Amino acid sequence: MRDLGVGFRHLLKGQHWMARHRRQYGLALLPGLIATVLYAAALVALAVWGDDAVAWATPFADHWSSPWQGLFRGFLTAVLFALGLLLAVLTFTAVTLLIGQPFYESLSEKIDAEASPDGTAPSSGLPLLRELWVSARDSLRVLVRAALWGVLLFALGFLPLVGQTVVPVIGFFVTGFFLTEELTSVALQRRGIDLRARLALLRSRKTLAWGFGTPLGLAFLVPFVAVFLMPGAVAGATLLARELLGEESADDDSAEDDDQVTPGTRPAP
């Protein structure tokens, strides 16, 4: 149970770190804002043309009498929009991290350098395009795993009583785990740790991952909150990665606000 508190403290430390580094925070907001605009445009398009897409996909209902045709296609349109919204929630973090790969890599390196006793940060040494490819490939694999869990939990949701009480709680913890994986991947991938090893590392300390990712996932349910919390979430996930690997960390709370610190250098005392 101690790890639940440790994970949550890293989440708060990440938000606190970003509050003390306002210049970094402003730049790190851009990927989330870009992703939000893209998702908003896609959802608006789905709302406007969703009924046309459903009508095109169900030509067999063209000659149904009223009100059955309208009810049937209206139900499918609502389901289509709900699925689009669910897909947006599931993929927002992965897409934001992909869009902001250079921003978040720089941010993560800066935090690593500041937290490290010797003032250095690990570097993958990979070209940017290679990093983007690895990140996109791993994110897709994680999303497939998350989708399989989603289908299972959706099916279990039809169970009486359990489906309305226990299953949603399990769903939040599953979401928290995969959210933590996505966010720690920035720091762990830079250390050359592949997806399978990252998942094994998080499974070995699941309560730590839940303590970090579950409250963050709950916060992300509030519209637009994800945009403002994402930079701090990446910061906290970098500190969490150091915790997972047992790396010694300096007391980041004692560091002063220092926007001039660069990766590989120590912050001024």
Tab-separated table of C-alpha atoms in Angstrom:
chain	number	residue	atom	x	y	z
A	1	MET	CA	0.000	0.000	0.000
A	2	ARG	CA	2.966	2.299	0.572
A	3	ASP	CA	3.596	2.367	-3.192
A	4	LEU	CA	0.159	3.916	-3.795
A	5	GLY	CA	1.245	6.967	-1.822
A	6	VAL	CA	4.669	7.027	-3.486
A	7	GLY	CA	3.101	7.002	-6.952
A	8	PHE	CA	0.697	9.786	-6.031
A	9	ARG	CA	3.553	11.879	-4.573
A	10	HIS	CA	5.455	11.597	-7.850
A	11	LEU	CA	2.359	12.848	-9.667
A	12	LEU	CA	2.192	15.876	-7.359
A	13	LYS	CA	5.957	16.452	-7.636
A	14	GLY	CA	5.661	16.561	-11.419
A	15	GLN	CA	2.924	19.196	-11.270
A	16	HIS	CA	4.932	21.151	-8.693
A	17	TRP	CA	8.039	20.989	-10.883
A	18	MET	CA	6.119	22.431	-13.835
A	19	ALA	CA	4.649	25.185	-11.628
A	20	ARG	CA	8.230	26.264	-10.794
A	21	HIS	CA	9.335	26.167	-14.441
A	22	ARG	CA	6.756	28.298	-16.181
A	23	ARG	CA	8.731	28.761	-19.393
A	24	GLN	CA	8.972	25.000	-19.861
A	25	TYR	CA	5.288	24.673	-18.990
A	26	GLY	CA	4.197	27.074	-21.707
A	27	LEU	CA	6.082	25.149	-24.402
A	28	ALA	CA	4.914	21.767	-23.111
A	29	LEU	CA	1.259	22.837	-23.395
A	30	LEU	CA	1.484	23.113	-27.188
A	31	PRO	CA	1.248	19.377	-28.056
A	32	GLY	CA	-1.826	18.945	-25.862
A	33	LEU	CA	-3.489	21.999	-27.399
A	34	ILE	CA	-2.753	20.743	-30.925
A	35	ALA	CA	-4.137	17.293	-30.073
A	36	THR	CA	-7.243	18.861	-28.508
A	37	VAL	CA	-7.968	20.893	-31.650
A	38	LEU	CA	-7.542	17.803	-33.852
A	39	TYR	CA	-9.802	15.663	-31.666
A	40	ALA	CA	-12.409	18.412	-31.374
A	41	ALA	CA	-12.508	18.774	-35.167
A	42	ALA	CA	-12.848	15.005	-35.599
A	43	LEU	CA	-15.678	14.772	-33.048
A	44	VAL	CA	-17.520	17.729	-34.594
A	45	ALA	CA	-17.219	16.075	-38.023
A	46	LEU	CA	-18.529	12.830	-36.521
A	47	ALA	CA	-21.483	14.660	-34.968
A	48	VAL	CA	-22.317	16.449	-38.237
A	49	TRP	CA	-21.855	13.591	-40.692
A	50	GLY	CA	-22.347	10.590	-38.416
A	51	ASP	CA	-25.990	10.089	-39.431
A	52	ASP	CA	-24.982	10.158	-43.123
A	53	ALA	CA	-22.311	7.523	-42.453
A	54	VAL	CA	-24.832	5.317	-40.649
A	55	ALA	CA	-27.382	5.725	-43.465
A	56	TRP	CA	-24.706	4.749	-46.017
A	57	ALA	CA	-23.729	1.691	-43.948
A	58	THR	CA	-27.341	0.473	-43.493
A	59	PRO	CA	-28.969	0.495	-46.962
A	60	PHE	CA	-31.159	-2.436	-45.898
A	61	ALA	CA	-33.094	-0.037	-43.632
A	62	ASP	CA	-33.973	2.408	-46.432
A	63	HIS	CA	-37.474	1.023	-46.828
A	64	TRP	CA	-38.267	0.498	-43.163
A	65	SER	CA	-41.408	2.213	-41.966
A	66	SER	CA	-41.441	5.052	-39.463
A	67	PRO	CA	-40.497	5.224	-36.620
A	68	TRP	CA	-38.292	2.092	-36.783
A	69	GLN	CA	-35.859	3.419	-39.354
A	70	GLY	CA	-35.261	6.626	-37.367
A	71	LEU	CA	-34.929	4.794	-34.060
A	72	PHE	CA	-32.553	2.206	-35.475
A	73	ARG	CA	-30.291	4.682	-37.249
A	74	GLY	CA	-30.475	7.168	-34.387
A	75	PHE	CA	-29.284	4.451	-31.998
A	76	LEU	CA	-26.398	3.516	-34.311
A	77	THR	CA	-25.422	7.175	-34.689
A	78	ALA	CA	-25.316	7.578	-30.918
A	79	VAL	CA	-23.221	4.401	-30.590
A	80	LEU	CA	-20.860	5.618	-33.307
A	81	PHE	CA	-20.328	8.941	-31.534
A	82	ALA	CA	-19.861	7.190	-28.161
A	83	LEU	CA	-17.227	4.903	-29.703
A	84	GLY	CA	-15.490	7.910	-31.240
A	85	LEU	CA	-15.452	9.647	-27.862
A	86	LEU	CA	-14.102	6.510	-26.153
A	87	LEU	CA	-11.403	6.172	-28.804
A	88	ALA	CA	-10.458	9.824	-28.271
A	89	VAL	CA	-10.066	9.272	-24.513
A	90	LEU	CA	-8.016	6.101	-25.000
A	91	THR	CA	-5.673	7.583	-27.596
A	92	PHE	CA	-5.308	11.189	-26.391
A	93	THR	CA	-2.201	10.582	-24.279
A	94	ALA	CA	-0.461	8.501	-26.964
A	95	VAL	CA	-1.200	11.032	-29.725
A	96	THR	CA	-0.159	13.985	-27.545
A	97	LEU	CA	3.130	12.287	-26.660
A	98	LEU	CA	3.739	11.513	-30.328
A	99	ILE	CA	3.026	15.101	-31.423
A	100	GLY	CA	5.152	16.490	-28.607
A	101	GLN	CA	8.009	13.989	-28.798
A	102	PRO	CA	10.755	16.662	-29.097
A	103	PHE	CA	9.130	18.829	-26.372
A	104	TYR	CA	8.665	15.975	-23.934
A	105	GLU	CA	12.071	14.429	-24.614
A	106	SER	CA	13.703	17.760	-23.792
A	107	LEU	CA	11.503	18.183	-20.720
A	108	SER	CA	12.244	14.667	-19.481
A	109	GLU	CA	16.001	15.119	-19.994
A	110	LYS	CA	15.910	18.381	-18.068
A	111	ILE	CA	14.148	16.732	-15.130
A	112	ASP	CA	16.526	13.769	-15.219
A	113	ALA	CA	19.523	16.098	-15.160
A	114	GLU	CA	18.121	18.126	-12.284
A	115	ALA	CA	17.164	15.030	-10.279
A	116	SER	CA	20.433	13.200	-10.891
A	117	PRO	CA	23.169	13.686	-8.249
A	118	ASP	CA	25.807	14.024	-10.987
A	119	GLY	CA	23.666	16.360	-13.122
A	120	THR	CA	23.556	14.101	-16.193
A	121	ALA	CA	20.632	12.655	-18.139
A	122	PRO	CA	20.504	9.368	-20.113
A	123	SER	CA	20.266	9.725	-23.882
A	124	SER	CA	18.992	7.175	-26.385
A	125	GLY	CA	21.341	8.353	-29.124
A	126	LEU	CA	18.657	7.553	-31.721
A	127	PRO	CA	17.719	9.901	-34.582
A	128	LEU	CA	14.422	11.761	-34.126
A	129	LEU	CA	12.616	9.813	-36.864
A	130	ARG	CA	13.692	6.521	-35.304
A	131	GLU	CA	12.449	7.683	-31.887
A	132	LEU	CA	9.115	8.702	-33.409
A	133	TRP	CA	8.763	5.318	-35.106
A	134	VAL	CA	9.536	3.374	-31.919
A	135	SER	CA	7.164	5.572	-29.897
A	136	ALA	CA	4.311	5.188	-32.420
A	137	ARG	CA	4.815	1.414	-32.691
A	138	ASP	CA	4.883	0.895	-28.926
A	139	SER	CA	1.874	3.182	-28.392
A	140	LEU	CA	-0.122	1.134	-30.895
A	141	ARG	CA	0.783	-2.078	-29.073
A	142	VAL	CA	-0.256	-0.594	-25.741
A	143	LEU	CA	-3.546	0.644	-27.218
A	144	VAL	CA	-4.317	-2.859	-28.529
A	145	ARG	CA	-3.770	-4.271	-25.032
A	146	ALA	CA	-5.903	-1.512	-23.505
A	147	ALA	CA	-8.653	-2.144	-26.090
A	148	LEU	CA	-8.724	-5.867	-25.228
A	149	TRP	CA	-9.140	-4.984	-21.553
A	150	GLY	CA	-11.851	-2.517	-22.547
A	151	VAL	CA	-13.811	-5.191	-24.456
A	152	LEU	CA	-13.523	-7.606	-21.501
A	153	LEU	CA	-14.654	-4.998	-18.965
A	154	PHE	CA	-17.490	-3.898	-21.258
A	155	ALA	CA	-18.753	-7.491	-21.397
A	156	LEU	CA	-18.419	-7.885	-17.616
A	157	GLY	CA	-20.387	-4.664	-17.188
A	158	PHE	CA	-23.588	-6.555	-18.025
A	159	LEU	CA	-23.252	-8.715	-14.910
A	160	PRO	CA	-25.852	-7.740	-12.295
A	161	LEU	CA	-24.536	-5.621	-9.417
A	162	VAL	CA	-20.867	-6.494	-10.043
A	163	GLY	CA	-20.969	-4.841	-13.472
A	164	GLN	CA	-22.156	-1.559	-11.981
A	165	THR	CA	-19.861	-1.483	-8.934
A	166	VAL	CA	-16.689	-3.589	-9.131
A	167	VAL	CA	-16.097	-3.469	-12.884
A	168	PRO	CA	-15.910	0.370	-13.153
A	169	VAL	CA	-13.363	0.437	-10.309
A	170	ILE	CA	-11.255	-2.202	-12.070
A	171	GLY	CA	-11.569	-0.139	-15.243
A	172	PHE	CA	-10.083	2.919	-13.544
A	173	PHE	CA	-7.113	0.900	-12.274
A	174	VAL	CA	-6.533	-0.641	-15.725
A	175	THR	CA	-6.663	2.824	-17.272
A	176	GLY	CA	-4.237	4.111	-14.643
A	177	PHE	CA	-1.766	1.319	-15.363
A	178	PHE	CA	-1.698	1.896	-19.129
A	179	LEU	CA	-1.627	5.671	-18.673
A	180	THR	CA	1.459	5.267	-16.465
A	181	GLU	CA	3.074	3.051	-19.093
A	182	GLU	CA	2.525	5.635	-21.813
A	183	LEU	CA	3.909	8.484	-19.718
A	184	THR	CA	6.952	6.655	-18.308
A	185	SER	CA	7.830	5.450	-21.803
A	186	VAL	CA	9.391	8.864	-22.525
A	187	ALA	CA	12.060	8.380	-19.856
A	188	LEU	CA	12.369	4.586	-20.062
A	189	GLN	CA	12.622	4.454	-23.853
A	190	ARG	CA	15.449	6.991	-23.613
A	191	ARG	CA	17.254	4.443	-21.413
A	192	GLY	CA	16.911	1.754	-24.073
A	193	ILE	CA	14.208	-0.214	-22.214
A	194	ASP	CA	11.802	-1.834	-24.677
A	195	LEU	CA	8.041	-2.211	-24.279
A	196	ARG	CA	8.091	-5.761	-22.906
A	197	ALA	CA	10.631	-4.831	-20.239
A	198	ARG	CA	8.680	-1.662	-19.371
A	199	LEU	CA	5.467	-3.623	-18.855
A	200	ALA	CA	7.285	-6.213	-16.724
A	201	LEU	CA	8.815	-3.410	-14.657
A	202	LEU	CA	5.416	-1.816	-14.028
A	203	ARG	CA	3.750	-5.152	-13.264
A	204	SER	CA	6.383	-5.765	-10.590
A	205	ARG	CA	5.149	-2.622	-8.814
A	206	LYS	CA	1.535	-2.325	-9.901
A	207	THR	CA	0.456	-0.325	-6.859
A	208	LEU	CA	3.087	2.295	-7.702
A	209	ALA	CA	1.670	2.569	-11.235
A	210	TRP	CA	-1.886	2.742	-9.871
A	211	GLY	CA	-0.984	5.439	-7.370
A	212	PHE	CA	0.358	7.581	-10.210
A	213	GLY	CA	-1.957	6.788	-13.119
A	214	THR	CA	-5.370	6.171	-11.546
A	215	PRO	CA	-5.916	9.649	-10.022
A	216	LEU	CA	-4.503	11.147	-13.211
A	217	GLY	CA	-6.964	9.119	-15.307
A	218	LEU	CA	-9.839	10.321	-13.118
A	219	ALA	CA	-8.684	13.926	-13.581
A	220	PHE	CA	-8.496	13.416	-17.356
A	221	LEU	CA	-12.249	12.709	-17.390
A	222	VAL	CA	-12.839	16.431	-16.823
A	223	PRO	CA	-12.877	18.209	-20.213
A	224	PHE	CA	-9.611	20.008	-21.123
A	225	VAL	CA	-7.932	19.099	-17.817
A	226	ALA	CA	-5.655	16.655	-19.655
A	227	VAL	CA	-4.149	19.524	-21.656
A	228	PHE	CA	-3.025	21.400	-18.553
A	229	LEU	CA	-1.917	18.373	-16.538
A	230	MET	CA	0.000	16.619	-19.323
A	231	PRO	CA	3.316	18.521	-18.912
A	232	GLY	CA	3.359	17.865	-15.165
A	233	ALA	CA	2.368	14.243	-15.813
A	234	VAL	CA	5.430	13.774	-18.040
A	235	ALA	CA	7.585	15.429	-15.372
A	236	GLY	CA	6.198	13.185	-12.646
A	237	ALA	CA	6.516	10.096	-14.848
A	238	THR	CA	10.229	10.830	-15.302
A	239	LEU	CA	10.664	10.869	-11.534
A	240	LEU	CA	8.581	7.695	-11.331
A	241	ALA	CA	10.852	6.012	-13.891
A	242	ARG	CA	13.836	6.794	-11.686
A	243	GLU	CA	11.958	5.246	-8.750
A	244	LEU	CA	11.183	2.098	-10.758
A	245	LEU	CA	14.829	1.666	-11.733
A	246	GLY	CA	16.121	2.424	-8.248
A	247	GLU	CA	18.156	5.385	-9.487
A	248	GLU	CA	19.409	7.775	-6.850
A	249	SER	CA	17.706	11.152	-7.046
A	250	ALA	CA	18.600	14.528	-5.611
A	251	ASP	CA	15.900	16.331	-3.649
A	252	ASP	CA	14.062	18.052	-6.496
A	253	ASP	CA	11.946	20.049	-4.046
A	254	SER	CA	15.082	21.863	-2.886
A	255	ALA	CA	15.907	23.057	-6.366
A	256	GLU	CA	15.100	26.695	-7.067
A	257	ASP	CA	13.152	27.925	-10.047
A	258	ASP	CA	15.734	27.794	-12.795
A	259	ASP	CA	14.661	28.029	-16.392
A	260	GLN	CA	18.251	28.221	-17.611
A	261	VAL	CA	19.187	24.689	-16.534
A	262	THR	CA	19.941	22.519	-19.555
A	263	PRO	CA	20.187	18.722	-19.793
A	264	GLY	CA	23.573	17.504	-18.660
A	265	THR	CA	24.209	20.420	-16.306
A	266	ARG	CA	23.582	20.788	-12.605
A	267	PRO	CA	21.115	23.413	-11.341
A	268	ALA	CA	22.659	26.263	-9.459
A	269	PRO	CA	22.678	25.727	-5.682
